[in-house]
Coordinates of C-alpha atoms in Angstrom, one line a residue:
M2 CA 94.4 117.2 67.2
D3 CA 97.6 115.4 68.3
F4 CA 97.1 114.9 72.1
G5 CA 100.6 113.5 72.6
P6 CA 102.1 116.4 74.6
D7 CA 98.7 117.7 75.8
R8 CA 97.2 114.4 77.1
W9 CA 97.8 115.1 80.7
R10 CA 96.5 118.6 80.4
L11 CA 93.3 117.1 79.1
Y12 CA 93.1 114.6 81.9
R13 CA 93.7 117.3 84.6
L14 CA 91.1 119.6 83.0
A15 CA 88.6 116.7 83.0
A16 CA 89.3 116.0 86.7
R17 CA 88.7 119.6 87.6
E18 CA 85.5 119.8 85.6
A19 CA 84.2 116.5 87.2
G20 CA 84.8 118.1 90.6
R21 CA 82.8 121.2 89.5
A22 CA 80.0 118.9 88.3
M23 CA 79.9 117.2 91.7
R24 CA 79.7 120.6 93.5
E25 CA 76.8 121.6 91.2
G26 CA 74.9 118.4 92.3
A27 CA 75.6 119.1 96.0
V28 CA 74.5 122.7 95.8
W29 CA 71.3 121.6 94.0
S30 CA 70.5 119.1 96.7
L31 CA 71.0 121.7 99.4
T32 CA 68.9 124.5 97.7
R33 CA 66.1 122.7 95.8
L34 CA 63.7 122.9 98.8
S35 CA 64.4 126.6 99.6
S36 CA 62.0 129.2 98.3
A37 CA 62.9 131.8 95.8
P38 CA 63.1 135.5 96.9
V39 CA 60.1 137.4 95.6
P40 CA 60.4 141.1 95.0
T41 CA 57.5 143.2 96.2
R42 CA 57.6 145.7 93.3
L43 CA 59.7 147.1 90.5
H44 CA 61.2 150.5 91.1
F45 CA 62.2 151.3 87.5
A46 CA 63.6 149.8 84.3
P47 CA 67.2 150.5 83.1
Q48 CA 67.9 151.9 79.7
D49 CA 68.7 149.3 77.0
L50 CA 71.5 150.9 75.0
R51 CA 71.4 148.4 72.1
T52 CA 69.7 149.8 69.0
A53 CA 66.3 148.4 68.1
D54 CA 64.4 147.8 64.9
P55 CA 60.6 148.1 65.0
T56 CA 60.2 146.2 61.8
I57 CA 61.5 143.0 63.5
A58 CA 58.4 143.3 65.8
T59 CA 56.3 142.6 62.7
D60 CA 58.4 139.5 61.9
I61 CA 58.0 138.2 65.4
Y62 CA 54.2 138.7 65.4
S63 CA 54.1 136.8 62.1
G64 CA 56.0 133.9 63.6
F65 CA 59.3 134.6 61.8
F66 CA 62.2 134.4 64.2
A67 CA 65.6 135.3 62.6
F68 CA 68.7 135.3 64.9
S69 CA 72.4 134.9 64.3
G70 CA 71.9 134.2 60.6
R71 CA 69.4 131.4 61.1
A72 CA 65.6 131.6 60.9
I73 CA 62.4 129.6 61.6
T74 CA 58.8 130.2 60.7
T75 CA 56.6 128.9 63.5
G76 CA 53.3 128.5 61.6
G77 CA 51.3 129.3 64.7
R78 CA 53.3 127.2 67.0
S79 CA 55.5 128.4 69.9
P80 CA 59.0 129.3 68.9
F81 CA 60.1 127.5 72.1
A82 CA 58.7 124.2 70.7
F83 CA 61.4 124.1 68.0
T84 CA 64.9 122.7 68.2
P85 CA 67.2 125.6 67.8
P86 CA 68.9 125.5 64.3
S87 CA 72.1 126.6 66.0
R88 CA 73.4 127.3 69.5
A89 CA 73.7 131.0 68.7
W90 CA 70.1 131.1 67.6
G91 CA 69.0 129.4 70.8
E92 CA 71.0 131.7 72.9
A93 CA 69.4 134.7 71.2
L94 CA 65.9 133.3 71.6
Y95 CA 66.2 132.3 75.2
G96 CA 68.1 135.5 76.1
F97 CA 65.0 137.6 75.2
G98 CA 67.1 140.5 73.9
W99 CA 64.6 140.7 70.9
L100 CA 62.0 142.2 73.3
R101 CA 63.6 145.6 72.6
H102 CA 62.4 145.4 69.0
L103 CA 58.8 144.9 70.2
R104 CA 59.2 147.8 72.6
A105 CA 60.5 150.0 69.7
A106 CA 57.3 149.2 67.8
G107 CA 55.3 150.9 70.5
T108 CA 52.0 149.3 69.7
A109 CA 49.4 147.5 71.9
L110 CA 49.8 144.5 69.6
A111 CA 53.6 144.3 70.3
Q112 CA 52.9 144.7 74.1
A113 CA 50.4 141.8 74.0
N114 CA 52.8 139.7 71.9
A115 CA 55.7 140.3 74.3
R116 CA 53.6 139.4 77.4
S117 CA 52.3 136.3 75.7
L118 CA 55.7 135.0 74.7
V119 CA 57.2 135.6 78.2
D120 CA 54.3 133.8 79.8
E121 CA 54.5 131.0 77.3
F122 CA 58.2 130.4 77.9
V123 CA 57.8 130.3 81.7
T124 CA 54.6 128.2 81.9
S125 CA 55.0 125.8 78.9
K126 CA 58.3 124.3 80.0
L127 CA 59.3 124.1 76.3
G128 CA 62.7 124.9 75.0
D129 CA 66.2 123.5 75.0
K130 CA 67.0 123.5 78.7
R131 CA 70.7 122.9 78.1
I132 CA 70.9 126.3 76.5
A133 CA 68.1 128.2 78.2
C134 CA 69.3 127.3 81.7
S135 CA 73.0 128.0 81.2
P136 CA 74.1 130.7 83.6
E137 CA 75.0 133.3 81.0
I138 CA 71.7 132.9 79.2
T139 CA 69.7 132.9 82.4
A140 CA 71.5 136.1 83.3
R141 CA 70.9 137.7 79.9
R142 CA 67.2 136.8 80.1
L143 CA 66.8 138.3 83.6
M144 CA 68.4 141.6 82.4
S145 CA 66.2 141.6 79.3
L146 CA 63.0 141.0 81.3
I147 CA 63.9 143.8 83.7
S148 CA 65.0 146.3 81.0
Q149 CA 61.8 145.6 79.0
S150 CA 59.4 145.4 81.9
P151 CA 57.5 148.6 80.8
L152 CA 56.7 146.8 77.6
I153 CA 55.7 143.5 79.3
L154 CA 53.7 145.0 82.2
E155 CA 51.9 147.9 80.5
G156 CA 48.2 147.0 80.5
A157 CA 48.8 143.7 82.4
D158 CA 46.4 142.8 85.2
H159 CA 47.5 142.4 88.9
A160 CA 47.8 138.6 88.6
F161 CA 50.3 138.8 85.7
Y162 CA 52.3 141.5 87.6
Q163 CA 52.6 139.2 90.6
R164 CA 53.5 136.3 88.4
F165 CA 56.2 138.4 86.7
L166 CA 57.7 139.3 90.0
R167 CA 57.9 135.6 90.9
I168 CA 59.6 135.0 87.6
I169 CA 62.3 137.6 88.6
G170 CA 62.7 135.9 92.0
Q171 CA 63.1 132.5 90.4
H172 CA 65.8 133.8 88.1
V173 CA 67.6 135.4 91.0
R174 CA 67.5 132.1 93.0
K175 CA 68.7 130.1 90.0
L176 CA 71.6 132.4 89.4
E177 CA 72.7 132.5 93.0
R178 CA 72.6 128.7 93.1
Q179 CA 74.7 128.5 89.9
V180 CA 77.3 130.9 91.4
R181 CA 77.6 128.8 94.5
A182 CA 78.0 125.7 92.4
G183 CA 81.2 127.2 90.9
A184 CA 80.1 128.5 87.5
L185 CA 82.8 129.3 85.0
P186 CA 84.4 132.8 85.3
F187 CA 82.5 134.6 82.6
Q188 CA 79.3 133.0 83.8
Q189 CA 80.0 134.4 87.3
L190 CA 80.5 137.9 85.9
M191 CA 77.2 137.7 83.9
A192 CA 75.4 136.4 86.9
A193 CA 76.7 139.3 89.0
L194 CA 75.6 141.8 86.5
A195 CA 72.1 140.3 86.3
L196 CA 71.7 140.0 90.1
C197 CA 72.8 143.7 90.4
Y198 CA 70.1 144.6 87.8
A199 CA 67.5 142.8 89.9
G200 CA 68.7 144.1 93.2
L201 CA 68.7 147.7 92.1
C202 CA 65.4 147.7 90.1
C203 CA 63.3 145.6 92.5
E204 CA 62.2 146.2 96.1
G205 CA 62.7 143.3 98.5
L206 CA 66.1 142.1 97.1
E207 CA 68.4 144.3 99.2
R208 CA 70.3 141.4 100.7
N209 CA 70.7 139.9 97.2
L210 CA 72.1 143.2 96.0
R211 CA 74.7 143.3 98.7
R212 CA 75.9 139.8 97.7
A213 CA 75.8 140.6 94.0
S214 CA 77.8 143.9 94.4
R215 CA 80.6 142.0 96.2
L216 CA 80.5 139.3 93.4
L217 CA 80.6 142.0 90.7
A218 CA 83.5 143.8 92.3
R219 CA 85.5 140.5 92.6
E220 CA 84.9 139.4 89.0
L221 CA 85.5 142.8 87.5
E222 CA 88.9 143.0 89.3
R223 CA 89.7 139.5 88.1
Q224 CA 88.5 139.8 84.5
I225 CA 89.0 143.4 83.4
L226 CA 92.7 143.8 83.0
A227 CA 94.7 146.9 83.9
D228 CA 94.7 148.1 80.3
G229 CA 91.0 147.7 80.0
G230 CA 90.8 144.5 78.0
H231 CA 88.8 141.5 79.0
V232 CA 90.8 138.5 80.1
S233 CA 89.3 136.4 77.2
R234 CA 91.1 138.8 74.8
N235 CA 87.9 138.9 72.7
P236 CA 87.0 142.5 71.6
R237 CA 83.4 141.5 71.2
I238 CA 83.0 140.5 74.9
A239 CA 84.4 143.9 75.9
V240 CA 81.8 145.7 73.8
D241 CA 79.0 143.5 75.1
L242 CA 80.0 144.1 78.7
L243 CA 80.0 147.8 78.2
F244 CA 76.4 147.7 77.0
D245 CA 75.5 146.2 80.3
L246 CA 77.9 148.1 82.6
L247 CA 77.0 151.6 81.5
P248 CA 73.3 151.2 82.4
L249 CA 74.3 149.6 85.7
R250 CA 76.4 152.6 86.6
Q251 CA 73.4 154.8 86.0
M252 CA 71.2 152.5 88.1
F253 CA 73.5 152.8 91.1
A254 CA 73.4 156.6 90.8
S255 CA 69.6 156.6 90.4
R256 CA 69.1 154.5 93.6
E257 CA 71.7 156.6 95.4
V258 CA 73.6 153.4 96.3
D259 CA 77.4 153.5 96.5
T260 CA 78.7 152.5 93.1
P261 CA 81.5 149.9 93.4
D262 CA 84.8 151.5 92.5
S263 CA 85.7 148.5 90.4
L264 CA 82.7 149.2 88.2
L265 CA 83.7 152.8 87.6
H266 CA 87.3 152.0 87.0
A267 CA 86.4 149.1 84.6
I268 CA 84.3 151.4 82.4
D269 CA 87.0 154.1 82.4
R270 CA 89.6 151.5 81.2
M271 CA 87.5 149.6 78.8
L272 CA 86.4 152.5 76.5
P273 CA 89.9 153.4 75.4
M274 CA 90.7 149.7 74.9
V275 CA 87.7 149.3 72.5
R276 CA 89.0 152.2 70.5
L277 CA 92.4 150.5 70.2
F278 CA 90.7 147.9 67.9
R279 CA 88.7 150.4 65.8
H280 CA 89.8 151.0 62.2
G281 CA 89.0 154.0 60.1
D282 CA 85.8 152.3 58.7
G283 CA 84.4 152.2 62.2
T284 CA 84.7 148.4 62.6
L285 CA 86.8 146.4 65.0
S286 CA 89.9 144.2 64.4
H287 CA 89.3 140.5 64.0
F288 CA 91.1 138.8 66.9
N289 CA 90.1 136.0 69.2
G290 CA 86.4 135.6 68.4
M291 CA 85.6 139.0 67.0
G292 CA 83.3 138.8 64.0
V293 CA 80.9 141.3 62.4
T294 CA 81.0 144.7 64.0
A295 CA 77.5 146.1 64.6
A296 CA 78.5 149.6 63.5
D297 CA 75.4 151.3 64.8
H298 CA 75.8 149.6 68.2
L299 CA 79.4 150.6 68.5
A300 CA 78.7 154.2 67.5
T301 CA 75.9 154.3 70.2
L302 CA 78.2 152.9 72.8
L303 CA 81.0 155.4 72.1
T304 CA 78.7 158.3 72.6
Y305 CA 78.6 157.4 76.3
D306 CA 82.3 157.9 76.6
D307 CA 82.1 161.1 78.6
M308 CA 85.8 161.7 78.3
R309 CA 85.9 161.2 74.6
S310 CA 89.0 159.1 75.3
Q311 CA 91.7 158.4 72.7
P312 CA 92.6 154.8 71.8
I313 CA 95.4 153.4 73.8
Q314 CA 98.5 152.4 71.7
H315 CA 100.0 149.9 74.1
A316 CA 98.0 147.2 75.9
P317 CA 100.6 144.9 77.5
Y318 CA 98.2 143.0 79.7
S319 CA 95.7 142.2 77.0
G320 CA 98.5 141.5 74.4
Y321 CA 97.7 144.1 71.7
E322 CA 99.6 146.9 70.1
R323 CA 98.5 149.8 67.9
L324 CA 100.7 151.7 65.5
E325 CA 99.3 154.9 63.8
A326 CA 100.9 157.3 61.4
G327 CA 99.2 159.6 58.9
R328 CA 96.0 157.8 57.8
T329 CA 97.6 154.4 58.3
L330 CA 96.8 152.1 61.2
L331 CA 98.2 148.7 62.3
V332 CA 96.8 146.6 65.2
A333 CA 98.8 143.5 66.2
D334 CA 98.1 140.5 68.4
V335 CA 101.2 140.0 70.6
G336 CA 99.6 138.0 73.5
A337 CA 99.5 134.5 74.7
P338 CA 96.2 132.5 74.8
P339 CA 93.8 133.5 77.5
P340 CA 93.2 131.3 80.5
R341 CA 91.6 128.0 79.5
P342 CA 88.2 128.6 81.0
L343 CA 87.9 131.8 79.0
S344 CA 89.4 130.6 75.7
Q345 CA 86.2 129.2 74.0
H346 CA 86.6 131.8 71.2
A347 CA 90.3 132.3 71.2
G348 CA 92.2 131.9 67.9
A349 CA 95.8 130.7 67.2
G350 CA 96.7 134.1 65.8
C351 CA 99.8 135.1 67.8
L352 CA 101.8 137.8 65.9
S353 CA 99.0 138.3 63.4
F354 CA 98.0 141.9 62.4
E355 CA 95.4 144.0 60.6
F356 CA 96.5 147.0 58.5
S357 CA 94.3 149.8 57.1
S358 CA 94.6 153.0 55.2
A359 CA 91.9 155.6 56.2
A360 CA 88.6 153.8 55.9
Q361 CA 89.9 150.9 53.8
R362 CA 91.2 147.7 55.2
I363 CA 94.2 146.2 53.5
V364 CA 95.4 143.2 55.5
V365 CA 92.9 141.4 57.7
N366 CA 92.4 138.2 59.6
C367 CA 89.6 136.0 58.4
G368 CA 87.5 136.7 61.5
T369 CA 84.7 134.7 63.2
P370 CA 81.8 133.8 60.9
Y371 CA 78.3 135.1 61.6
I372 CA 76.7 132.0 60.1
A373 CA 78.7 128.7 60.1
G374 CA 79.0 125.2 61.4
D375 CA 81.5 123.8 63.8
A376 CA 84.0 122.9 61.1
I377 CA 84.2 126.4 59.7
I378 CA 84.3 128.0 63.2
Q379 CA 87.2 125.6 64.1
A380 CA 89.0 126.6 60.8
S381 CA 88.5 130.3 61.6
R382 CA 90.4 129.8 64.8
S383 CA 93.4 128.2 63.1
T384 CA 96.7 130.0 62.5
A385 CA 96.2 129.7 58.8
A386 CA 93.1 132.0 59.1
H387 CA 95.3 134.8 60.5
S388 CA 97.8 137.1 58.9
T389 CA 100.9 135.5 60.5
A390 CA 103.1 132.5 60.0
S391 CA 102.4 128.8 60.5
I392 CA 104.7 125.8 60.5
D393 CA 103.8 122.8 58.4
D394 CA 100.1 123.9 58.5
V395 CA 100.0 123.3 62.2
S396 CA 98.4 125.9 64.4
S397 CA 100.3 127.6 67.2
C398 CA 97.5 126.7 69.6
Q399 CA 95.9 123.3 70.1
I400 CA 92.1 123.6 70.5
L401 CA 89.9 120.9 72.1
D402 CA 88.3 118.8 69.4
K403 CA 86.9 115.3 68.9
K404 CA 90.0 113.6 67.6
G405 CA 92.3 111.2 69.3
G406 CA 91.8 107.7 70.8
F407 CA 88.5 106.4 72.1
L408 CA 89.0 107.6 75.7
Q409 CA 90.3 111.0 74.5
R410 CA 87.4 111.4 72.2
R411 CA 84.9 110.6 75.0
I412 CA 86.6 113.0 77.4
S413 CA 86.9 115.7 74.8
A414 CA 83.2 115.4 73.9
W415 CA 82.2 115.6 77.5
L416 CA 84.5 118.6 78.1
R417 CA 83.1 120.4 75.0
R418 CA 79.6 120.1 76.4
R419 CA 80.7 121.4 79.7
V420 CA 83.2 124.2 78.9
G421 CA 83.2 124.5 75.1
P422 CA 86.0 124.2 72.6
I423 CA 88.8 125.7 74.8
V424 CA 92.5 126.1 74.0
I425 CA 94.5 123.2 75.4
S426 CA 98.0 124.5 74.7
G427 CA 99.7 127.4 72.9
P428 CA 102.5 129.9 73.2
E429 CA 103.7 130.2 76.8
R430 CA 106.2 133.0 76.3
V431 CA 105.4 136.0 74.2
T432 CA 107.9 138.8 74.2
T433 CA 107.2 142.4 73.0
E434 CA 109.1 145.6 72.6
R435 CA 108.4 149.0 71.1
G436 CA 110.7 151.7 70.0
E437 CA 111.3 154.5 67.6
R438 CA 114.0 155.3 65.0
E439 CA 114.1 158.5 63.1
H440 CA 110.4 159.1 63.9
A441 CA 109.4 155.6 62.5
Q442 CA 107.5 153.4 65.0
I443 CA 109.0 150.0 65.6
L444 CA 107.2 147.0 67.1
G445 CA 108.9 143.6 67.7
A446 CA 107.4 140.4 69.2
G447 CA 108.1 136.7 69.4
H448 CA 106.4 133.5 70.6
D449 CA 107.4 129.9 71.4
G450 CA 104.2 128.2 70.3
Y451 CA 106.1 126.0 67.8
K452 CA 109.0 125.3 70.1
P453 CA 107.7 122.1 71.7
R454 CA 107.0 120.3 68.4
F455 CA 109.4 121.9 65.9
G456 CA 112.0 123.6 68.1
I457 CA 111.2 126.9 66.3
T458 CA 110.6 130.3 67.8
H459 CA 108.8 132.9 65.5
E460 CA 109.8 136.5 65.8
R461 CA 108.2 139.4 63.8
R462 CA 109.2 143.0 63.5
W463 CA 107.0 145.9 62.1
Q464 CA 108.2 149.4 61.2
L465 CA 105.7 152.1 60.2
S466 CA 107.1 155.2 58.5
P467 CA 106.4 158.6 60.0
K468 CA 103.9 159.5 57.2
G469 CA 102.3 156.0 57.2
N470 CA 103.1 155.4 53.5
M471 CA 105.4 152.4 54.2
L472 CA 105.1 149.4 56.5
D473 CA 108.3 147.3 56.7
G474 CA 108.2 143.8 58.2
E475 CA 110.5 141.0 59.0
D476 CA 109.8 137.4 60.0
T477 CA 112.6 135.4 61.6
F478 CA 112.5 131.7 62.6
L479 CA 115.0 130.7 65.2
T480 CA 115.7 126.9 65.3
E481 CA 116.9 125.1 68.4
G482 CA 119.4 122.3 68.1
G483 CA 118.6 121.6 64.4
R484 CA 115.1 120.4 65.3
G485 CA 113.5 122.4 62.6
G486 CA 114.7 120.0 59.9
M487 CA 112.7 120.3 56.7
A488 CA 109.7 122.0 58.4
Q489 CA 108.1 124.6 56.1
A490 CA 106.9 128.0 57.2
V491 CA 104.0 129.7 55.4
I492 CA 103.5 133.4 56.0
R493 CA 100.1 134.7 55.0
F494 CA 98.7 138.1 54.5
H495 CA 94.9 137.9 54.0
L496 CA 93.6 140.7 51.9
A497 CA 90.4 142.6 52.6
P498 CA 87.5 142.0 50.3
G499 CA 87.4 144.2 47.2
I500 CA 91.2 144.5 46.9
R501 CA 92.5 143.6 43.4
A502 CA 95.9 142.0 43.5
S503 CA 98.3 141.1 40.7
R504 CA 101.8 139.7 40.6
A505 CA 104.7 141.4 38.9
Q506 CA 108.4 140.7 38.4
G507 CA 107.8 137.0 38.8
G508 CA 106.3 137.3 42.3
R509 CA 108.8 139.8 43.7
I510 CA 106.1 142.5 43.6
V511 CA 102.3 142.3 44.2
M512 CA 100.3 145.3 43.1
L513 CA 97.2 146.1 45.3
V514 CA 94.4 148.3 44.1
L515 CA 91.9 149.2 46.9
P516 CA 88.2 149.8 46.3
N517 CA 88.8 153.6 46.6
K518 CA 91.4 153.3 43.8
E519 CA 94.3 153.9 46.2
A520 CA 97.3 151.7 45.2
W521 CA 99.8 149.9 47.3
Q522 CA 102.8 147.7 46.4
F523 CA 103.9 144.6 48.3
S524 CA 107.4 143.3 47.9
A525 CA 109.4 140.5 49.7
A526 CA 112.9 139.1 49.8
P527 CA 114.2 136.5 49.4
A528 CA 110.9 134.6 49.2
E529 CA 108.7 134.8 46.1
A530 CA 105.1 136.0 46.7
Q531 CA 102.2 133.9 45.5
L532 CA 98.5 134.8 45.3
E533 CA 96.0 132.3 46.6
D534 CA 92.3 132.2 47.3
S535 CA 91.1 133.2 50.8
I536 CA 87.8 133.8 52.5
F537 CA 86.7 136.6 54.7
L538 CA 84.3 135.2 57.3
A539 CA 83.3 138.3 59.3
T540 CA 80.4 139.6 57.3
A541 CA 76.7 139.7 58.1
E542 CA 75.9 138.3 54.6
G543 CA 78.0 135.2 55.0
M544 CA 81.5 134.5 53.6
R545 CA 83.2 136.6 51.0
R546 CA 85.9 135.3 48.6
T547 CA 89.1 137.3 48.6
E548 CA 92.8 136.6 48.1
Q549 CA 95.9 136.2 50.3
I550 CA 99.6 136.9 49.7
V551 CA 101.6 133.8 50.6
L552 CA 105.3 133.4 51.3
T553 CA 106.8 129.9 51.7
I554 CA 110.2 129.1 53.1
R555 CA 112.2 126.5 55.0
P556 CA 113.5 128.1 58.2
S557 CA 116.5 125.8 58.2
E558 CA 117.6 127.3 54.9
T559 CA 116.0 130.8 55.0
P560 CA 115.6 131.9 58.6
T561 CA 114.6 135.5 57.8
V562 CA 112.2 137.1 55.3
R563 CA 111.7 140.8 54.8
W564 CA 108.6 142.3 53.3
R565 CA 107.1 145.8 52.7
F566 CA 103.8 147.4 52.0
E567 CA 104.2 150.8 50.2
R568 CA 101.6 153.3 49.2
L569 CA 102.1 154.5 45.6
A570 CA 101.8 158.2 44.7
R571 CA 98.9 157.6 42.3
S572 CA 96.3 155.0 41.6
Y573 CA 97.3 152.0 39.7
D574 CA 95.8 150.7 36.5
P575 CA 97.0 147.1 35.7
G576 CA 96.6 148.0 31.9
E577 CA 99.2 150.8 32.1
P578 CA 103.0 150.5 32.3
Q579 CA 104.2 151.5 35.8
D580 CA 107.3 152.6 37.5
L581 CA 107.3 150.0 40.3
G582 CA 109.8 152.0 42.4
P583 CA 112.8 150.6 44.3
E584 CA 113.0 147.0 45.2
L585 CA 113.0 145.8 48.8
I586 CA 116.5 145.8 50.2

């Protein structure tokens, strides 16, 4: 990463984070001698809406722990004694969400195994404390312990029951301390959720509940935007939050405690927003950290939408737009990067889009990988991994990495440990407008992410026909003061796995045959379309090879490119002569 224009941003960010680290130390000094609140008893356990698989309970009892695409076999040792094979694996282990699988098994053996593993984690002091003690994982663990308390406590003696209550109290104290120390915004929201879970389900934490309710209201108002999106712009985070917010709403009602208005309003806004991202195959669009869609989880979640809400089409605060006609759907990213403390998963995909016909994806972004190392995750966030345009293979956002001079590398490494691989800079001005002409939906947007370095503004225009059988697009590159020079623009359209693509008319036409035998035709002018290899990353099985349509131009010579996707009247067989229809004008 070239830190030239972003160096001072990096230094200011490091100074703010150093101040937060000092506050953490001060709060620890003030609170380390105070005692943790101890609830006197559990009232009830909230419902866990996430689907469970009882066969996983057998794996866990056998010492086989498989999370986030990685697995270890313990061979009789504690799973907490192993170094996590990946951070995601460690977060899943220490978050204890896997207890729901043991509960689903419904056996005395699963109950004993759950109780043993919880006791072992607390008493053994094993595990990667850097992961296990982070605020969001501490919060996740507290919610899991409370939700699965019937499993853990059934058949337990009085001594274990009292020890379990002390564990709850210790988690409450730790989270409150982390909140006072100035945890990052999403950590604050997760802490508020967990503290509300504890305050509502446990007797003796009434004062903690009042503080937690105020914190929850504040963070929901800050982080859930007016259109229902989360401020991180990550669809996955919105889905995960709903799985926690819906049971919380029920808990407030069950305890006959006034439900914060911000909680009710957030849920009502978020459900239609999740539907905005949903394609005909039931999966979500791949923007800003979204990877594999757990289709069963999502279907379960949407059954709790009492209003059976329709997807919103226009989300100006979150920076997304949806165009729908016939059985054709387009979802576009037309937003600036999220605030830096919430940008750990954000991608450089401004003006990218996904496009589908009924249950079949056509154009996609590469998505966030389920199983991958840092290098691949970093690549998945680049502009080149999105169906949009890049200039000279440079991303429109600069993401914190380990490059630069010695001092910059040291600062970057420290910041990555503290706040993760956040976005340092990116588009600051993103414009959007929608309209209609002769019943065709029109969406236009532009961003200045390439202006500081190249003096180029990228504008894109989509037009979806009334029947959904034609999508016209136009990419324009506005240069300022001749600074574009010999810069090269590469426009990519990543194709969904399973699509067969073949060039015709010397690259002026690309024929697309979908897995369901539906045929589409891509055309472009004045650029010539090339077919190149691509990889789709958002699959549970790993990466899948696919293809991408690539248009390459020099903005100083060809500032505008027009392109079109058109559905053919019948399926296409590459072995038969075809009437390829009218060329793009």
